[in-house]
Tab-separated table of C-alpha atoms in Angstrom:
chain	number	residue	atom	x	y	z
A	4	MET	CA	-20.468	6.274	-13.619
A	5	GLN	CA	-24.152	6.856	-14.248
A	6	ASN	CA	-25.076	3.512	-12.679
A	7	ALA	CA	-22.941	4.129	-9.599
A	8	PHE	CA	-24.210	7.678	-9.118
A	9	ALA	CA	-27.834	6.621	-9.558
A	10	ALA	CA	-27.409	3.878	-6.960
A	11	PHE	CA	-26.004	6.339	-4.441
A	12	TYR	CA	-28.351	9.216	-5.238
A	13	ASP	CA	-31.424	7.086	-4.531
A	14	ARG	CA	-31.243	6.466	-0.794
A	15	SER	CA	-33.799	3.712	-1.057
A	16	GLN	CA	-31.059	1.675	-2.790
A	17	TRP	CA	-28.538	2.108	0.015
A	18	LEU	CA	-27.347	-1.154	1.518
A	19	PRO	CA	-28.062	-1.464	5.268
A	20	ALA	CA	-25.164	-2.361	7.526
A	21	ALA	CA	-26.510	-5.845	8.197
A	22	ARG	CA	-26.672	-6.567	4.484
A	23	ARG	CA	-23.164	-5.255	3.895
A	24	ILE	CA	-21.876	-7.491	6.688
A	25	GLY	CA	-23.645	-10.484	5.160
A	26	ILE	CA	-22.196	-9.789	1.718
A	27	LEU	CA	-18.654	-9.449	3.046
A	28	GLU	CA	-18.967	-12.551	5.218
A	29	GLU	CA	-20.096	-14.578	2.222
A	30	THR	CA	-17.319	-13.058	0.103
A	31	ALA	CA	-14.679	-14.137	2.628
A	32	SER	CA	-16.193	-17.627	2.672
A	33	LEU	CA	-16.126	-17.831	-1.134
A	34	MET	CA	-12.506	-16.664	-1.199
A	35	GLU	CA	-11.595	-19.440	1.216
A	36	GLN	CA	-13.391	-21.959	-0.993
A	37	HIS	CA	-11.542	-20.684	-4.080
A	38	PHE	CA	-8.213	-20.198	-2.301
A	39	ASP	CA	-6.013	-22.254	-4.636
A	40	GLU	CA	-7.626	-20.691	-7.700
A	41	LEU	CA	-6.987	-17.167	-6.409
A	42	VAL	CA	-3.369	-17.996	-5.533
A	43	THR	CA	-2.648	-19.431	-8.970
A	44	LEU	CA	-4.388	-16.539	-10.715
A	45	ALA	CA	-2.379	-13.925	-8.800
A	46	ALA	CA	0.908	-15.748	-9.402
A	47	ARG	CA	0.272	-16.191	-13.099
A	48	GLU	CA	-0.651	-12.628	-13.864
A	49	GLY	CA	1.678	-10.803	-11.471
A	50	GLY	CA	4.698	-13.117	-11.337
A	51	LYS	CA	4.830	-13.289	-7.546
A	52	PRO	CA	5.957	-16.791	-6.479
A	53	LEU	CA	3.383	-19.223	-5.131
A	54	MET	CA	4.759	-19.061	-1.594
A	55	ASP	CA	4.239	-15.301	-1.500
A	56	SER	CA	0.967	-15.336	-3.461
A	57	ARG	CA	-0.482	-17.648	-0.797
A	58	VAL	CA	0.390	-15.057	1.815
A	59	GLU	CA	-1.242	-12.367	-0.316
A	60	VAL	CA	-4.520	-14.263	-0.665
A	61	LEU	CA	-4.589	-15.007	3.061
A	62	ARG	CA	-4.085	-11.288	3.694
A	63	ALA	CA	-6.858	-10.450	1.252
A	64	ILE	CA	-9.302	-12.768	3.020
A	65	ASP	CA	-8.321	-11.293	6.370
A	66	GLY	CA	-8.753	-7.839	4.840
A	67	VAL	CA	-12.368	-8.592	3.941
A	68	LYS	CA	-12.925	-9.725	7.537
A	69	ASN	CA	-11.273	-6.514	8.730
A	70	CYS	CA	-13.840	-4.574	6.690
A	71	ILE	CA	-16.610	-6.414	8.552
A	72	GLU	CA	-15.086	-5.385	11.883
A	73	CYS	CA	-15.019	-1.769	10.681
A	74	ILE	CA	-18.788	-1.897	10.225
A	75	ARG	CA	-19.332	-3.565	13.608
A	76	THR	CA	-17.181	-1.113	15.539
A	77	GLY	CA	-17.772	2.114	13.583
A	78	HIS	CA	-19.936	4.655	15.340
A	79	GLY	CA	-20.564	8.320	15.916
A	80	MET	CA	-20.136	10.238	19.157
A	81	GLU	CA	-21.952	12.633	21.444
A	82	ILE	CA	-20.918	16.292	21.240
A	83	PRO	CA	-21.136	18.044	24.628
A	84	MET	CA	-23.987	20.527	24.999
A	85	GLN	CA	-25.615	22.227	28.020
A	86	LEU	CA	-22.312	24.005	28.627
A	87	ASN	CA	-23.503	27.587	28.245
A	88	ALA	CA	-26.608	29.582	27.374
A	89	ALA	CA	-26.140	29.011	23.642
A	90	SER	CA	-26.077	25.212	24.009
A	91	ALA	CA	-28.858	24.930	26.612
A	92	ASN	CA	-31.736	22.526	25.902
A	93	ARG	CA	-29.776	20.790	23.183
A	94	LEU	CA	-28.523	17.272	22.503
A	95	ALA	CA	-25.926	16.714	19.766
A	96	PHE	CA	-24.449	13.583	18.243
A	97	THR	CA	-22.697	12.470	15.080
A	98	SER	CA	-23.467	9.590	12.774
A	99	ARG	CA	-21.537	8.273	9.795
A	100	GLU	CA	-22.772	8.079	6.212
A	101	PRO	CA	-21.128	6.969	2.934
A	102	ILE	CA	-19.350	9.795	1.151
A	103	GLY	CA	-20.558	8.897	-2.359
A	104	VAL	CA	-19.154	7.320	-5.498
A	105	VAL	CA	-15.605	5.976	-5.112
A	106	VAL	CA	-13.207	5.647	-8.055
A	107	ALA	CA	-10.134	3.510	-7.390
A	108	PHE	CA	-7.045	2.946	-9.550
A	109	SER	CA	-4.838	0.060	-8.425
A	110	ALA	CA	-1.309	-1.283	-8.978
A	111	PHE	CA	0.050	-4.574	-10.277
A	112	ASN	CA	2.311	-5.756	-7.486
A	113	HIS	CA	-0.403	-7.141	-5.186
A	114	PRO	CA	-3.171	-7.868	-7.710
A	115	LEU	CA	-5.719	-9.140	-5.182
A	116	ASN	CA	-4.804	-7.609	-1.842
A	117	LEU	CA	-4.608	-4.030	-3.131
A	118	ILE	CA	-8.041	-4.425	-4.712
A	119	VAL	CA	-9.412	-5.592	-1.365
A	120	HIS	CA	-7.859	-2.521	0.289
A	121	GLN	CA	-9.725	-0.223	-2.079
A	122	VAL	CA	-12.983	-2.055	-2.832
A	123	GLY	CA	-13.518	-3.674	0.577
A	124	PRO	CA	-13.739	-0.403	2.558
A	125	ALA	CA	-16.008	1.092	-0.119
A	126	VAL	CA	-18.456	-1.800	0.182
A	127	ALA	CA	-18.192	-1.702	3.980
A	128	SER	CA	-18.834	2.048	4.158
A	129	GLY	CA	-21.783	1.850	1.760
A	130	CYS	CA	-20.216	3.549	-1.264
A	131	PRO	CA	-20.627	2.448	-4.888
A	132	VAL	CA	-17.131	1.848	-6.292
A	133	ILE	CA	-15.603	1.799	-9.767
A	134	ILE	CA	-12.311	-0.086	-9.714
A	135	LYS	CA	-9.658	0.151	-12.423
A	136	PRO	CA	-6.982	-2.513	-11.878
A	137	ALA	CA	-3.504	-2.285	-13.339
A	138	GLU	CA	-3.381	-3.068	-17.053
A	139	ASP	CA	-0.881	-5.875	-16.399
A	140	THR	CA	-2.906	-7.630	-13.696
A	141	PRO	CA	-6.681	-7.204	-14.147
A	142	LEU	CA	-7.798	-10.811	-13.665
A	143	SER	CA	-7.634	-10.983	-9.869
A	144	ALA	CA	-9.668	-7.788	-9.603
A	145	PHE	CA	-12.351	-9.027	-11.957
A	146	ARG	CA	-12.515	-12.347	-10.097
A	147	PHE	CA	-12.902	-10.564	-6.750
A	148	VAL	CA	-15.780	-8.505	-8.152
A	149	GLU	CA	-17.391	-11.721	-9.396
A	150	LEU	CA	-17.192	-13.160	-5.879
A	151	LEU	CA	-18.703	-9.995	-4.385
A	152	ARG	CA	-21.622	-10.252	-6.791
A	153	GLU	CA	-22.000	-13.956	-6.097
A	154	ALA	CA	-22.183	-13.007	-2.419
A	155	GLY	CA	-25.106	-10.686	-3.143
A	156	LEU	CA	-23.629	-7.270	-3.970
A	157	PRO	CA	-25.731	-5.534	-6.668
A	158	GLU	CA	-23.744	-4.961	-9.877
A	159	SER	CA	-24.011	-1.179	-9.786
A	160	TRP	CA	-22.290	-1.094	-6.387
A	161	CYS	CA	-18.985	-2.429	-7.716
A	162	GLN	CA	-18.014	-2.053	-11.368
A	163	PRO	CA	-14.602	-3.113	-12.724
A	164	LEU	CA	-13.152	-1.117	-15.587
A	165	LEU	CA	-10.160	-1.936	-17.759
A	166	THR	CA	-8.813	0.818	-19.959
A	167	THR	CA	-5.483	1.507	-21.592
A	168	GLY	CA	-6.372	5.007	-22.697
A	169	HIS	CA	-5.370	8.018	-20.616
A	170	PRO	CA	-8.358	10.154	-21.785
A	171	VAL	CA	-10.836	7.649	-20.341
A	172	SER	CA	-8.983	7.474	-17.024
A	173	ALA	CA	-8.576	11.232	-16.776
A	174	GLY	CA	-12.222	11.787	-17.655
A	175	LEU	CA	-13.333	9.353	-14.970
A	176	VAL	CA	-11.186	10.992	-12.308
A	177	ALA	CA	-12.351	14.505	-13.228
A	178	ASP	CA	-16.065	13.624	-13.149
A	179	ARG	CA	-17.883	15.853	-10.644
A	180	ARG	CA	-19.929	12.877	-9.458
A	181	VAL	CA	-16.820	11.301	-7.928
A	182	ALA	CA	-16.739	11.846	-4.174
A	183	PHE	CA	-13.559	9.953	-3.339
A	184	PHE	CA	-10.533	8.946	-5.413
A	185	SER	CA	-8.181	6.173	-4.300
A	186	PHE	CA	-4.901	5.758	-6.178
A	187	ILE	CA	-2.049	3.266	-5.792
A	188	GLY	CA	0.796	3.679	-8.260
A	189	SER	CA	3.603	5.971	-9.378
A	190	ALA	CA	4.038	9.446	-7.922
A	191	ARG	CA	4.160	11.018	-11.365
A	192	VAL	CA	0.747	9.667	-12.321
A	193	GLY	CA	-0.822	10.072	-8.882
A	194	TRP	CA	-0.013	13.751	-8.455
A	195	MET	CA	-1.062	14.439	-12.039
A	196	LEU	CA	-4.460	12.800	-11.502
A	197	ARG	CA	-4.979	14.629	-8.203
A	198	SER	CA	-4.593	17.919	-10.056
A	199	GLN	CA	-7.523	16.925	-12.287
A	200	LEU	CA	-10.012	16.115	-9.531
A	201	ALA	CA	-13.195	18.158	-9.455
A	202	PRO	CA	-13.542	20.644	-6.570
A	203	GLY	CA	-14.651	18.852	-3.421
A	204	THR	CA	-13.427	15.388	-4.404
A	205	ARG	CA	-11.421	13.852	-1.595
A	206	CYS	CA	-8.556	11.493	-2.264
A	207	VAL	CA	-5.807	9.291	-0.935
A	208	LEU	CA	-2.621	8.613	-2.917
A	209	GLU	CA	-0.205	5.766	-2.226
A	210	HIS	CA	3.045	6.057	-4.155
A	211	GLY	CA	6.488	4.550	-3.709
A	212	GLY	CA	9.396	5.206	-1.421
A	213	VAL	CA	13.169	4.863	-1.377
A	214	ALA	CA	13.175	3.022	1.921
A	215	PRO	CA	16.201	3.664	4.187
A	216	VAL	CA	17.646	1.387	6.866
A	217	VAL	CA	20.163	2.653	9.428
A	218	ILE	CA	22.386	-0.076	10.906
A	219	THR	CA	24.622	0.706	13.886
A	220	ALA	CA	27.883	-1.051	14.722
A	221	ASP	CA	26.256	-3.008	17.565
A	222	ALA	CA	23.385	-4.428	15.464
A	223	ASP	CA	22.696	-8.167	15.548
A	224	LEU	CA	23.530	-8.901	11.929
A	225	ASP	CA	22.668	-12.591	12.192
A	226	ASP	CA	19.156	-11.578	13.160
A	227	VAL	CA	18.458	-8.622	10.862
A	228	LEU	CA	20.280	-9.342	7.600
A	229	PRO	CA	18.000	-12.211	6.493
A	230	LEU	CA	15.037	-9.914	7.164
A	231	LEU	CA	16.571	-7.040	5.212
A	232	ALA	CA	17.391	-9.325	2.288
A	233	LYS	CA	13.807	-10.583	2.202
A	234	GLY	CA	12.550	-6.998	2.430
A	235	GLY	CA	14.690	-5.986	-0.539
A	236	PHE	CA	14.354	-8.991	-2.827
A	237	TYR	CA	10.782	-10.092	-2.062
A	238	HIS	CA	8.624	-9.999	-5.237
A	239	ALA	CA	11.776	-8.986	-7.139
A	240	GLY	CA	11.801	-5.713	-5.206
A	241	GLN	CA	8.483	-4.627	-6.710
A	242	VAL	CA	7.071	-3.330	-3.422
A	243	CYS	CA	6.603	0.339	-2.569
A	244	VAL	CA	8.402	0.010	0.781
A	245	SER	CA	11.139	-2.467	-0.272
A	246	VAL	CA	14.488	-2.192	1.481
A	247	GLN	CA	16.565	-0.057	-0.899
A	248	ARG	CA	19.128	2.132	0.877
A	249	VAL	CA	21.027	0.568	3.782
A	250	PHE	CA	23.218	2.979	5.772
A	251	ALA	CA	25.674	0.826	7.744
A	252	HIS	CA	28.411	1.967	10.117
A	253	ALA	CA	31.745	1.987	8.304
A	254	SER	CA	33.131	-0.746	10.584
A	255	ILE	CA	30.546	-3.259	9.345
A	256	ALA	CA	29.390	-1.895	5.962
A	257	GLN	CA	31.498	-4.249	3.830
A	258	GLU	CA	30.314	-7.225	5.856
A	259	VAL	CA	26.711	-6.091	5.541
A	260	ALA	CA	27.006	-5.762	1.775
A	261	ALA	CA	28.788	-9.113	1.376
A	262	ARG	CA	26.301	-11.012	3.512
A	263	LEU	CA	23.284	-9.462	1.807
A	264	ALA	CA	24.782	-10.437	-1.552
A	265	GLU	CA	25.421	-13.973	-0.306
A	266	ILE	CA	21.825	-14.342	0.885
A	267	GLY	CA	20.497	-12.896	-2.376
A	268	GLY	CA	22.688	-15.230	-4.388
A	269	ARG	CA	21.008	-18.218	-2.732
A	270	TYR	CA	17.507	-17.085	-3.736
A	271	ARG	CA	16.075	-19.215	-6.512
A	272	ALA	CA	14.662	-17.238	-9.431
A	273	GLY	CA	12.284	-18.859	-11.880
A	274	ASP	CA	8.729	-19.816	-12.760
A	275	PRO	CA	6.396	-18.279	-10.151
A	276	LEU	CA	4.247	-21.427	-10.287
A	277	ASP	CA	7.208	-23.547	-9.161
A	278	GLU	CA	6.934	-24.285	-5.432
A	279	ASN	CA	10.687	-23.676	-4.993
A	280	THR	CA	10.821	-20.261	-6.665
A	281	GLU	CA	11.689	-17.370	-4.329
A	282	ILE	CA	12.048	-14.526	-6.870
A	283	GLY	CA	9.751	-14.293	-9.859
A	284	PRO	CA	10.004	-12.245	-13.036
A	285	LEU	CA	9.721	-8.501	-13.323
A	286	ILE	CA	6.378	-7.283	-14.582
A	287	ARG	CA	7.674	-6.028	-17.961
A	288	HIS	CA	10.840	-6.491	-19.999
A	289	GLN	CA	11.397	-2.746	-20.170
A	290	GLU	CA	11.676	-2.755	-16.373
A	291	THR	CA	14.556	-5.221	-16.666
A	292	ASP	CA	16.217	-2.819	-19.115
A	293	ARG	CA	15.685	0.152	-16.791
A	294	ILE	CA	17.064	-1.600	-13.712
A	295	GLU	CA	20.101	-2.832	-15.627
A	296	ASN	CA	20.776	0.702	-16.878
A	297	TRP	CA	20.494	2.134	-13.358
A	298	VAL	CA	22.857	-0.475	-11.912
A	299	ASN	CA	25.389	0.077	-14.709
A	300	GLU	CA	25.220	3.833	-14.190
A	301	ALA	CA	25.975	3.384	-10.485
A	302	VAL	CA	28.927	1.080	-11.169
A	303	GLU	CA	30.326	3.469	-13.774
A	304	GLY	CA	30.041	6.202	-11.154
A	305	GLY	CA	32.147	4.263	-8.657
A	306	ALA	CA	29.787	1.843	-6.891
A	307	VAL	CA	31.178	-1.592	-6.073
A	308	LEU	CA	29.051	-4.406	-7.483
A	309	VAL	CA	29.105	-6.892	-4.599
A	310	GLY	CA	26.618	-9.388	-6.008
A	311	GLY	CA	24.251	-9.894	-8.920
A	312	GLY	CA	23.973	-7.089	-11.402
A	313	GLY	CA	22.756	-8.945	-14.457
A	314	ARG	CA	19.862	-10.640	-16.156
A	315	ARG	CA	18.761	-14.203	-15.636
A	316	GLN	CA	16.888	-16.395	-18.084
A	317	GLY	CA	16.544	-13.718	-20.731
A	318	ASP	CA	14.704	-10.461	-20.220
A	319	ALA	CA	12.236	-11.527	-17.531
A	320	PHE	CA	14.541	-11.792	-14.510
A	321	PHE	CA	17.128	-9.617	-12.827
A	322	GLU	CA	19.550	-11.014	-10.279
A	323	ALA	CA	19.324	-10.115	-6.599
A	324	THR	CA	21.855	-7.272	-6.615
A	325	VAL	CA	23.883	-5.499	-3.936
A	326	LEU	CA	25.818	-2.285	-4.576
A	327	HIS	CA	28.302	-0.735	-2.135
A	328	ASN	CA	28.556	3.054	-1.957
A	329	PRO	CA	26.775	4.164	-5.133
A	330	PRO	CA	27.224	7.886	-5.856
A	331	PRO	CA	24.678	10.005	-3.957
A	332	ASP	CA	23.389	11.459	-7.234
A	333	ALA	CA	22.955	8.075	-8.971
A	334	LYS	CA	19.407	7.035	-9.832
A	335	VAL	CA	19.635	4.064	-7.491
A	336	SER	CA	20.392	6.496	-4.649
A	337	ARG	CA	17.619	8.997	-5.330
A	338	ASN	CA	14.746	7.197	-7.052
A	339	GLU	CA	12.628	4.156	-6.325
A	340	ILE	CA	14.320	1.178	-7.980
A	341	PHE	CA	11.278	-1.124	-7.839
A	342	GLY	CA	13.577	-4.032	-8.549
A	343	PRO	CA	15.760	-6.534	-6.616
A	344	VAL	CA	18.564	-4.082	-5.787
A	345	ILE	CA	19.884	-3.100	-2.353
A	346	CYS	CA	22.408	-0.268	-1.951
A	347	VAL	CA	24.738	-0.174	1.077
A	348	TYR	CA	26.392	3.094	2.162
A	349	ASP	CA	29.085	3.735	4.817
A	350	TRP	CA	28.669	6.220	7.654
A	351	ARG	CA	30.795	7.261	10.648
A	352	GLU	CA	28.534	9.819	12.341
A	353	LEU	CA	24.930	8.832	13.102
A	354	ASP	CA	23.531	12.248	12.253
A	355	ALA	CA	25.210	12.050	8.849
A	356	ALA	CA	23.477	8.725	8.186
A	357	ILE	CA	20.125	10.224	9.128
A	358	GLU	CA	20.782	13.225	6.892
A	359	MET	CA	21.575	10.945	3.939
A	360	ALA	CA	18.425	8.935	4.590
A	361	ASN	CA	16.304	12.092	4.627
A	362	GLU	CA	17.730	13.954	1.644
A	363	VAL	CA	15.485	12.414	-1.037
A	364	PRO	CA	12.019	13.815	-1.883
A	365	TYR	CA	10.290	10.601	-0.755
A	366	ALA	CA	9.355	9.435	2.736
A	367	PHE	CA	7.423	6.289	3.558
A	368	GLN	CA	8.535	3.429	5.809
A	369	ALA	CA	12.043	3.150	7.263
A	370	SER	CA	14.043	1.017	9.675
A	371	VAL	CA	16.779	1.178	12.292
A	372	CYS	CA	18.791	-1.849	13.427
A	373	THR	CA	20.547	-1.541	16.791
A	374	ARG	CA	20.740	-3.148	20.231
A	375	ASP	CA	20.529	0.227	21.988
A	376	ILE	CA	17.013	1.509	22.756
A	377	ASP	CA	18.144	5.137	23.064
A	378	THR	CA	19.743	4.989	19.619
A	379	ALA	CA	16.652	3.308	18.167
A	380	LEU	CA	14.377	6.030	19.505
A	381	TYR	CA	16.755	8.811	18.441
A	382	VAL	CA	16.922	7.534	14.868
A	383	SER	CA	13.180	6.891	14.769
A	384	SER	CA	12.362	10.415	15.907
A	385	ASN	CA	14.730	11.995	13.360
A	386	LEU	CA	14.004	9.938	10.250
A	387	GLN	CA	11.538	11.500	7.827
A	388	ALA	CA	9.124	8.581	7.636
A	389	SER	CA	5.545	7.755	8.463
A	390	ALA	CA	6.591	4.474	10.092
A	391	VAL	CA	9.915	3.277	11.486
A	392	MET	CA	10.607	-0.398	12.161
A	393	VAL	CA	13.133	-1.318	14.835
A	394	ASN	CA	15.241	-4.401	14.043
A	395	ASP	CA	12.970	-5.321	11.146
A	396	HIS	CA	12.756	-4.671	7.429
A	397	THR	CA	11.013	-1.632	5.954
A	398	ALA	CA	8.323	-3.660	4.167
A	399	PHE	CA	6.630	-4.890	7.344
A	400	ARG	CA	2.890	-4.283	7.266
A	401	VAL	CA	-0.323	-5.576	8.723
A	402	ASP	CA	-3.436	-4.320	7.042
A	403	TRP	CA	-5.097	-2.631	10.007
A	404	MET	CA	-2.155	-0.306	10.676
A	405	PRO	CA	-1.855	3.178	9.114
A	406	PHE	CA	0.087	3.159	5.851
A	407	ALA	CA	0.996	6.582	4.558
A	408	GLY	CA	3.532	8.116	2.224
A	409	LEU	CA	4.907	11.562	3.071
A	410	LYS	CA	6.401	14.234	0.814
A	411	GLU	CA	6.155	12.907	-2.774
A	412	SER	CA	5.374	9.375	-1.561
A	413	GLY	CA	1.684	9.975	-1.064
A	414	TYR	CA	-1.235	11.868	0.365
A	415	GLY	CA	-3.627	10.759	3.092
A	416	VAL	CA	-3.541	7.538	5.090
A	417	GLY	CA	-4.126	4.003	3.841
A	418	GLY	CA	-4.888	0.894	5.845
A	419	ILE	CA	-8.360	-0.641	5.840
A	420	PRO	CA	-9.833	1.086	8.946
A	421	TYR	CA	-8.467	4.462	7.834
A	422	THR	CA	-9.757	4.100	4.286
A	423	TYR	CA	-13.126	3.020	5.663
A	424	ARG	CA	-13.396	6.239	7.668
A	425	ASP	CA	-12.220	8.381	4.752
A	426	MET	CA	-15.006	6.954	2.599
A	427	GLN	CA	-17.612	8.291	5.026
A	428	ILE	CA	-18.758	11.675	6.218
A	429	GLU	CA	-19.499	12.539	9.818
A	430	LYS	CA	-22.949	14.108	10.048
A	431	LEU	CA	-23.896	16.162	13.084
A	432	THR	CA	-27.464	16.182	14.406
A	433	VAL	CA	-28.478	18.776	17.008
A	434	ILE	CA	-31.826	18.443	18.797
A	435	ARG	CA	-33.345	21.391	20.667
A	436	SER	CA	-35.973	20.398	23.173
A	437	ARG	CA	-37.397	21.889	26.367
A	438	GLY	CA	-37.494	18.326	27.636
A	439	LEU	CA	-33.731	18.477	27.966
A	440	GLN	CA	-33.892	20.997	30.858
A	441	GLY	CA	-31.752	19.838	33.729
A	442	MET	CA	-29.971	17.185	31.656
A	443	LEU	CA	-26.333	16.833	32.654
């Protein structure tokens, strides 16, 4: 912390925009040169299959380039003056400056891309950053920092930290020298850490959701079900906006559940370094235990197990699972599963489906599947969500769009351009001059 604060406090050490652009351009180039290494590293430590880890690294490289565009297009604005006697002979404009030291805690499920989302905007905005990756997946973060330094970033401007002790983490977050805190992880931990921030520290929290999908009787199931299955089973469901709760009209709900189970049953689970693997292992064995317990609880409560429901290859894997009509108070109905489980529920009245989708304390991304534009817009406007996909899965994301959890799912807005702006302050300069007389 002392190194980061000293670098920011001494304005002579600030990195000019042109230098920041050069560093990020070289970083993107180095990532392209080390592409296969980064893919293998991410797959090995996080368990995401090679096919999906390649997509992640491509996104991470594009994210660094997005940070460059933020610098090129970021600017202040003129504030109107000369409008009354009080503002006469004045010219006012804003400029943007780095907010200060950034502390970022990251999650395991996208071990490189999430780091880019937190560190990249900090470097672009001119803030020193201390990054704490997830304990399970630190290697991609440390390698990214190495590439930044190889590209010319001074060491004090990006420092990786690995700690397993809560006192160290809590002490870092509570430090009064922290200007901005970025957190990606569980709601329980995120809200707890926010309560410990020093007065004046800004923050953004990205937690999980219990993503709902509303499917009407006229939906094109051939088109949307493969997408919904991918959105639910991708990375073994370890994605904060994974498809979890599917509310299907009663006339098609059984078909929806059966077809999702059939698609999931075809997914190949195994070694993430195998080119043919589609579902990798869960991050920890205790997560396999938890998911199994939740599924069993739902079945004991009356849910129909349509497909999956058990372990594969020991403790590391859980089958792609589909449940039909779990009890509304079951854990799988109310909490984020963070595993390869999709729940399908019947509805007969559209408003009842929307009410069921909204009744949990989480709100993030959602989806509606229908051929009717009026229905799509009605559902979209009534779902409690920060983003609603139409005829797509809930996990859709490009990294320049806003990404925000509502209610207990988060605080503030993610997405590289939005994080970049949050890591800056807008400074107003007002010039009084008699030479401005008559200026329009």
